[in-house]
């Protein structure tokens, strides 16, 4: 250790550290400046950027020694809560944030750009931020925020200009009442007290078992509560995902938070207000109809006397269930719902305040790191833990079977110890993986269980074989493929755990605190009631990633150091190599046309494994937690649940919404998968809709029909037609053919998520470089009907992010592996969409006041790959059926045609 002096944010700081410690760790752990994030440790993603002598540079490798005497600026040095920097204000104004993990690096890069170029073009912005990655896909909002900070005018998205007319419900829509029966999670947790508490200080605490994953859910739920209770939003205190406080709402997944928690909170708050009014009438000795409420103050209009919620009921319990009939406000009375509101966590995120579990710091905290095996199934033969124990700061080397980890006082000491452990460990390798190049064919040829899906139901009888109609004049068939995809959170998974007097507290950023509690209890042999899991923000996850596993790792280490909180963080390689992936899928479609061009049949076959690997109670004693499989007494992986129900796993959106005749849909479930898999944003809908909507385009061209008209002609649902027409109108679809230039194309995709949730239509305008095979997306247009909109900005943000993430999967992503293991273990070997690749995304929202809430985070994923593939066909006349559409593949396809 040596004394090092650093000039940070205009102040001089002296610290005693190993001078070769990366600057990032000194900033975060010695100076308490948590804005810069560890995200890759490889200088590949920009999340750890700081400004050094005017340049935005990563801080994860540069040593503390090398920056002595230089001027260092972190995000904390830009502005304060009272006086935000214009860039920080602009990021809030544009809500250029989903999870926010990338935001410090983005603002730092933008600051360095504007300092040297106060008037940048779009191209200059994209270029300056090209090495800053955002996995949530808010690039276009960040571009707009930078222009706003630079005071450069920018056209707003369609949804914003439509806000002046918030009730533009489409004709023919069928509103669904929120008051039909016990809605949402109320069916399982009907007590009002589980959802809402009136506090003596005039605040209201609202409880939800759902958690914030960057999808703005906490804002939307708080808005609903404030609306029904008629209090200002600032009075709402939302508690989410804490097993000691909130209702158990399982996982935050499937775009169902509004449907379940939103409806429960809405009805609970509406009924709570009714009870408060009844009590107030009694106390004020007046009639109910004389009462009015404004911001939690109940006034008797006859006498003028009033009572506040806090005075009337502060600290008391309702002790009744929500009744079947609610007391909901009518949509026309809404004052909060339907208007874009800022998330209350944005200020902390643009200032770089500690927000994430990765930033959590507790008294006496120590740092843990796990040494993962070299590949699936590998077993630890030997390790030299003695020499590692001699390293500075090492507290304990933990070995339990093949689970290997280290605990140290400081983070960089834990990393050094992990690296030395890794170097000395000998492993017996696990079984070889199959040849990746034959994955598609091997999936179709391996043993499987086939299920026939008809009209939304899985039938018990064996599926019929496909037969070509006798009057077929033309038969089309095609095969589509989606590889294994990563969730690839921008920050690696992390967890904190503390073991005190036989009780465990775990801080996690996973999607389901209650299921995680049960899974950890099973592995540790504890009673679930002795474990508390508290959700904290983390980098966006987009499904089941490594967050549960990291929390388990932290709990395993916490038992080794009773009383001391253990901060456990995965590395970038851990995340890329060990997270459960989105499963590969193969889809075959065949249809025939008669001689008049009428469609005669539709055959859809999908092959994939089960998509559910989440930790859950398992009757056969298996565990979904990674480390559990490597303990001295290992747990088996979870038994196969065989999710043959329609809309689960690979069957999600396998049936088209179209009125095609003679439909035959078969789901071929594979018992085995070579890679670890689990729930990935949208489950099977992404690949199934890609295949369906691509083939619909093929059929339209085969019949000489416009692809939009072909869709409209085979739909009966007016809301489905409306989103298609809205997206087409915004994109200028009908004029497109006349203005088309060579190698430029426009394509469309559509879906109704799960055939019962959001309607989304997407049009992509792109061009293709025939020489390189590269696809350049120029513009994207999304139209969405997600029922009644609570927070339009939240909906638009989700759609924009979904577009960029889905486009990234489609154009760039695939997990790569060789016979020995995963080889895509960083952002170079697993590239994702970058700033220069991101087009302008225009969103049109079709609000349906009075209709049921329908989530949007997953609903847009499917139409996008089809819109891109169809646009490529329009541009250069080739069909892309295998994801990803990387330039080499596109070029090869062009050469073959
Ligand atoms: Fe950029 Fe989440 S907001 S990674």
Tab-separated table of N, CA, C and O and ligand atoms in Angstrom, residues 96-103 106 133-139 142 213-214 343 356 488-491 538-542 797, ligand 1:
chain	number	residue	atom	x	y	z
A	96	UNK	N	-34.100	9.619	-20.842
A	96	UNK	CA	-33.161	8.810	-21.631
A	96	UNK	C	-32.551	7.724	-20.752
A	96	UNK	O	-31.325	7.536	-20.740
A	97	UNK	N	-33.405	7.047	-20.041
A	97	UNK	CA	-32.949	6.080	-19.039
A	97	UNK	C	-33.958	4.943	-18.956
A	97	UNK	O	-35.158	5.190	-18.903
A	98	UNK	N	-33.467	3.748	-18.959
A	98	UNK	CA	-34.318	2.643	-18.476
A	98	UNK	C	-33.719	2.150	-17.166
A	98	UNK	O	-34.020	2.683	-16.122
A	99	UNK	N	-32.804	1.174	-17.215
A	99	UNK	CA	-32.219	0.754	-15.928
A	99	UNK	C	-31.257	1.811	-15.386
A	99	UNK	O	-31.075	1.948	-14.187
A	100	UNK	N	-30.599	2.542	-16.264
A	100	UNK	CA	-29.709	3.618	-15.840
A	100	UNK	C	-28.267	3.204	-15.587
A	100	UNK	O	-27.445	4.049	-15.239
A	101	UNK	N	-27.943	1.933	-15.774
A	101	UNK	CA	-26.593	1.474	-15.446
A	101	UNK	C	-25.541	2.065	-16.384
A	101	UNK	O	-24.410	2.316	-15.988
A	102	UNK	N	-25.924	2.306	-17.623
A	102	UNK	CA	-24.974	2.853	-18.598
A	102	UNK	C	-24.889	4.373	-18.542
A	102	UNK	O	-24.012	4.974	-19.169
A	103	UNK	N	-25.837	4.982	-17.837
A	103	UNK	CA	-26.018	6.435	-17.939
A	103	UNK	C	-24.799	7.256	-17.493
A	103	UNK	O	-24.426	8.222	-18.174
A	106	UNK	N	-22.470	7.372	-20.309
A	106	UNK	CA	-23.042	8.113	-21.439
A	106	UNK	C	-22.914	9.623	-21.215
A	106	UNK	O	-22.520	10.372	-22.111
A	133	UNK	N	-21.919	1.311	-24.518
A	133	UNK	CA	-23.008	0.366	-24.800
A	133	UNK	C	-24.208	0.611	-23.894
A	133	UNK	O	-24.049	0.893	-22.703
A	134	UNK	N	-25.415	0.485	-24.491
A	134	UNK	CA	-26.652	0.512	-23.702
A	134	UNK	C	-27.460	-0.718	-24.073
A	134	UNK	O	-27.909	-0.841	-25.215
A	135	UNK	N	-27.648	-1.630	-23.134
A	135	UNK	CA	-28.366	-2.858	-23.437
A	135	UNK	C	-29.876	-2.646	-23.433
A	135	UNK	O	-30.611	-3.377	-24.076
A	136	UNK	N	-30.344	-1.638	-22.683
A	136	UNK	CA	-31.789	-1.373	-22.654
A	136	UNK	C	-32.261	-0.741	-23.963
A	136	UNK	O	-33.453	-0.722	-24.239
A	137	UNK	N	-31.328	-0.175	-24.723
A	137	UNK	CA	-31.695	0.361	-26.028
A	137	UNK	C	-32.265	1.762	-25.993
A	137	UNK	O	-33.223	2.057	-26.710
A	138	UNK	N	-31.680	2.636	-25.177
A	138	UNK	CA	-32.198	4.013	-25.173
A	138	UNK	C	-31.292	4.963	-25.958
A	138	UNK	O	-31.279	6.164	-25.726
A	139	UNK	N	-30.545	4.420	-26.912
A	139	UNK	CA	-29.616	5.245	-27.689
A	139	UNK	C	-30.308	6.474	-28.293
A	139	UNK	O	-29.770	7.574	-28.268
A	142	UNK	N	-30.970	9.083	-25.825
A	142	UNK	CA	-29.715	9.716	-25.389
A	142	UNK	C	-29.268	10.728	-26.447
A	142	UNK	O	-28.845	11.836	-26.119
A	213	UNK	N	-37.277	-2.964	-13.044
A	213	UNK	CA	-36.184	-3.523	-13.847
A	213	UNK	C	-35.792	-2.529	-14.937
A	213	UNK	O	-35.264	-2.913	-15.969
A	214	UNK	N	-36.150	-1.276	-14.719
A	214	UNK	CA	-35.892	-0.267	-15.741
A	214	UNK	C	-37.089	-0.028	-16.634
A	214	UNK	O	-37.028	0.752	-17.576
A	343	UNK	N	-39.918	9.659	-13.735
A	343	UNK	CA	-39.632	8.689	-12.675
A	343	UNK	C	-38.892	9.398	-11.556
A	343	UNK	O	-38.008	10.214	-11.804
A	356	UNK	N	-27.738	1.048	-7.171
A	356	UNK	CA	-27.805	-0.353	-7.585
A	356	UNK	C	-27.245	-1.262	-6.493
A	356	UNK	O	-26.441	-0.825	-5.660
A	488	UNK	N	-27.393	-10.754	-21.525
A	488	UNK	CA	-26.266	-9.826	-21.648
A	488	UNK	C	-26.534	-8.485	-20.973
A	488	UNK	O	-26.419	-7.423	-21.596
A	489	UNK	N	-26.862	-8.533	-19.693
A	489	UNK	CA	-27.022	-7.281	-18.941
A	489	UNK	C	-25.735	-6.472	-19.030
A	489	UNK	O	-24.645	-7.034	-19.080
A	490	UNK	N	-25.900	-5.160	-19.037
A	490	UNK	CA	-24.709	-4.319	-19.223
A	490	UNK	C	-23.783	-4.405	-18.009
A	490	UNK	O	-22.565	-4.246	-18.128
A	491	UNK	N	-24.350	-4.652	-16.833
A	491	UNK	CA	-23.515	-4.865	-15.645
A	491	UNK	C	-23.619	-6.310	-15.222
A	491	UNK	O	-24.714	-6.867	-15.194
A	538	UNK	N	-30.841	-3.021	-10.381
A	538	UNK	CA	-29.641	-3.578	-10.998
A	538	UNK	C	-29.655	-3.218	-12.467
A	538	UNK	O	-30.594	-2.566	-12.942
A	539	UNK	N	-28.668	-3.638	-13.209
A	539	UNK	CA	-28.707	-3.430	-14.652
A	539	UNK	C	-29.877	-4.204	-15.245
A	539	UNK	O	-30.243	-5.266	-14.722
A	540	UNK	N	-30.482	-3.703	-16.304
A	540	UNK	CA	-31.640	-4.363	-16.918
A	540	UNK	C	-31.348	-5.828	-17.188
A	540	UNK	O	-30.247	-6.180	-17.613
A	541	UNK	N	-32.360	-6.699	-16.934
A	541	UNK	CA	-32.084	-8.147	-17.026
A	541	UNK	C	-32.759	-8.804	-18.227
A	541	UNK	O	-32.241	-9.763	-18.762
A	542	UNK	N	-33.987	-8.363	-18.596
A	542	UNK	CA	-34.686	-8.868	-19.791
A	542	UNK	C	-35.019	-10.363	-19.687
A	542	UNK	O	-35.032	-11.076	-20.694
A	797	UNK	N	-41.012	4.469	-24.073
A	797	UNK	CA	-39.638	4.107	-23.747
A	797	UNK	C	-39.435	2.596	-23.875
A	797	UNK	O	-38.436	2.123	-24.423
B	1	LIG	FE1	-28.608	1.762	-20.788
B	1	LIG	FE2	-30.013	0.172	-19.118
B	1	LIG	S1	-30.399	2.264	-19.641
B	1	LIG	S2	-28.130	-0.256	-20.127
